Coordinates of C-alpha atoms in Angstrom, one line a residue:
X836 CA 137.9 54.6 121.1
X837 CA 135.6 57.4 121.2
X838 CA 132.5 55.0 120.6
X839 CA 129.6 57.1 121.7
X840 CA 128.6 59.6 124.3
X841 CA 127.5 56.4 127.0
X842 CA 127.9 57.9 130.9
X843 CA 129.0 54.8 131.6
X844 CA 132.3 54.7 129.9
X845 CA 133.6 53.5 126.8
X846 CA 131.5 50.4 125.1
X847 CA 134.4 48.8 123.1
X848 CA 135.5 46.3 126.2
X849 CA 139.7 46.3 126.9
X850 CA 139.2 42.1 125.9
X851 CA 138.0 43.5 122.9
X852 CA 140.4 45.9 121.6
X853 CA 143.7 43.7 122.4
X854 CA 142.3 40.5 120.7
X855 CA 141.8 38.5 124.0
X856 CA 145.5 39.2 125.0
X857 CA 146.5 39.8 128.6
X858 CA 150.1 40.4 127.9
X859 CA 152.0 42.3 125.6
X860 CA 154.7 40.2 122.5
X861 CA 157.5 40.2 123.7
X862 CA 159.2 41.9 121.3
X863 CA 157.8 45.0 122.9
X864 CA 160.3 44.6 125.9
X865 CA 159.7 46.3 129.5
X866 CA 156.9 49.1 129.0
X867 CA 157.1 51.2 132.1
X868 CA 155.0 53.9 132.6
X869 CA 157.6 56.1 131.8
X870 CA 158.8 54.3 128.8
X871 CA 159.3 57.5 125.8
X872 CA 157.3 56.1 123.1
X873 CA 157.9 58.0 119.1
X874 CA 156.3 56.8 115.9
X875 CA 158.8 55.8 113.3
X876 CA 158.1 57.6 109.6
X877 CA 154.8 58.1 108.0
X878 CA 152.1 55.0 108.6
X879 CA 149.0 57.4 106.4
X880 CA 147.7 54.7 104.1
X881 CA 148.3 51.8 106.1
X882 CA 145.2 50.2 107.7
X883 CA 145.5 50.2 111.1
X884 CA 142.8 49.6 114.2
X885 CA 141.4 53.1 115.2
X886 CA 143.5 52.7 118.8
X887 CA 146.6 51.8 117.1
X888 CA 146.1 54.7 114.9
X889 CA 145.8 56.8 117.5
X890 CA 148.6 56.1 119.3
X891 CA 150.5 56.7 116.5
X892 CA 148.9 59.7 116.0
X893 CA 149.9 60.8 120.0
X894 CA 153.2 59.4 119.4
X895 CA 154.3 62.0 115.9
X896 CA 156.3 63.4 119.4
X897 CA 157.9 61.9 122.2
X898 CA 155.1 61.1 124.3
X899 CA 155.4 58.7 128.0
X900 CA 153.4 55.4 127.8
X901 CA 151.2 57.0 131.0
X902 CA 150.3 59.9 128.9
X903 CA 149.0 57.8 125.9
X904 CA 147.1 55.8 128.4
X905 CA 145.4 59.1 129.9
X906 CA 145.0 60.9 126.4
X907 CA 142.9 58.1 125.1
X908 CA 141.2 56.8 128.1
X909 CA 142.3 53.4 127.3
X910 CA 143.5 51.3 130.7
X911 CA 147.6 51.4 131.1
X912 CA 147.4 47.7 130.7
X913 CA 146.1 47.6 127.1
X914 CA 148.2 50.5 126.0
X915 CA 151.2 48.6 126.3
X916 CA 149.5 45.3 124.6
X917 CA 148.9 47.7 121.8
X918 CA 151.9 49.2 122.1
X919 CA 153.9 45.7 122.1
X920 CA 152.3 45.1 118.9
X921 CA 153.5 48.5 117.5
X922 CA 156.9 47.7 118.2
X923 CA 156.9 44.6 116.8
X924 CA 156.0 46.0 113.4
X925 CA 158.3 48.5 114.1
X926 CA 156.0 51.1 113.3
X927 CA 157.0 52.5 117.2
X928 CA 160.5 52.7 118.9
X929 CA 160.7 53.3 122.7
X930 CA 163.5 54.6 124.8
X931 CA 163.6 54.5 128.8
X932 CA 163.3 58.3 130.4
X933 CA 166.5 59.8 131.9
X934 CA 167.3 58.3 134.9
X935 CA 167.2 60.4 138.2
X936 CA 171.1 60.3 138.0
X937 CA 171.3 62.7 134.8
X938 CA 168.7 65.1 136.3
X939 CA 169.8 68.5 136.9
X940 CA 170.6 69.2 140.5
X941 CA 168.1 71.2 142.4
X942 CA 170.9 74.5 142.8
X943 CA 170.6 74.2 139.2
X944 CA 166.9 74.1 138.7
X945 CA 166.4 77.0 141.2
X946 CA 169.4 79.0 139.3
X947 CA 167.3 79.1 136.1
X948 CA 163.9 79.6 137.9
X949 CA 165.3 82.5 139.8
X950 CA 166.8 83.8 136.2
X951 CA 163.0 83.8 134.4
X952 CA 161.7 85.3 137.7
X953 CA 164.2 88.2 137.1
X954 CA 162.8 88.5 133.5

């Protein structure tokens, strides 16, 4: 999406990039901000838009769907169009982030901090 060096922001227009859509296919699911989003095999060779192959490109590791959006300067709402269509392919799989049950507790967290601070 890196289009030129305009002050004003990117010139491809959101509209533009997802094809007129306002809403992700379905088959992309719930997308939450903190959806985990990883690229599935090797996608060199296969013609993709310069957005979708950057995302794919951000996602050869576990990456959240907020990150991708701030990586590539592209609005949170487009990301997950893009995204939905990725899915779909299945050139993408996505997985929700741990819930704030399986966290460690914060005695735990502070054990291991206190641990490297003795380092």
């Amino acid at each position: 999406m890196r289009t030129g060096d305009a002050p004003t922001g990117p010139l491809v227009r959101p509209y533009t990039i997802t094809k007129g859509r306002t809403r992700p296919p379905t088959a992309g699911g719930r997308l939450d901000m903190i959806t985990i989003v990883m690229a599935m095999g090797d996608h060199e060779g296969r013609p993709q838009d310069p957005e979708r192959q950057e995302i794919l490109d951000l996602c050869r590791r576990p990456i959240s769907v907020a990150e991708i959006s701030a990586r590539l300067d592209i609005p949170l709402t487009v990301v997950r169009i893009l995204l939905g269509d990725l899915i779909a392919q299945g050139d993408v799989r996505t997985r929700a982030a741990a819930p704030m049950t399986q966290l460690p507790e914060k005695k735990v967290l502070q054990a291991v901090l206190d641990g490297i601070r003795r380092l």
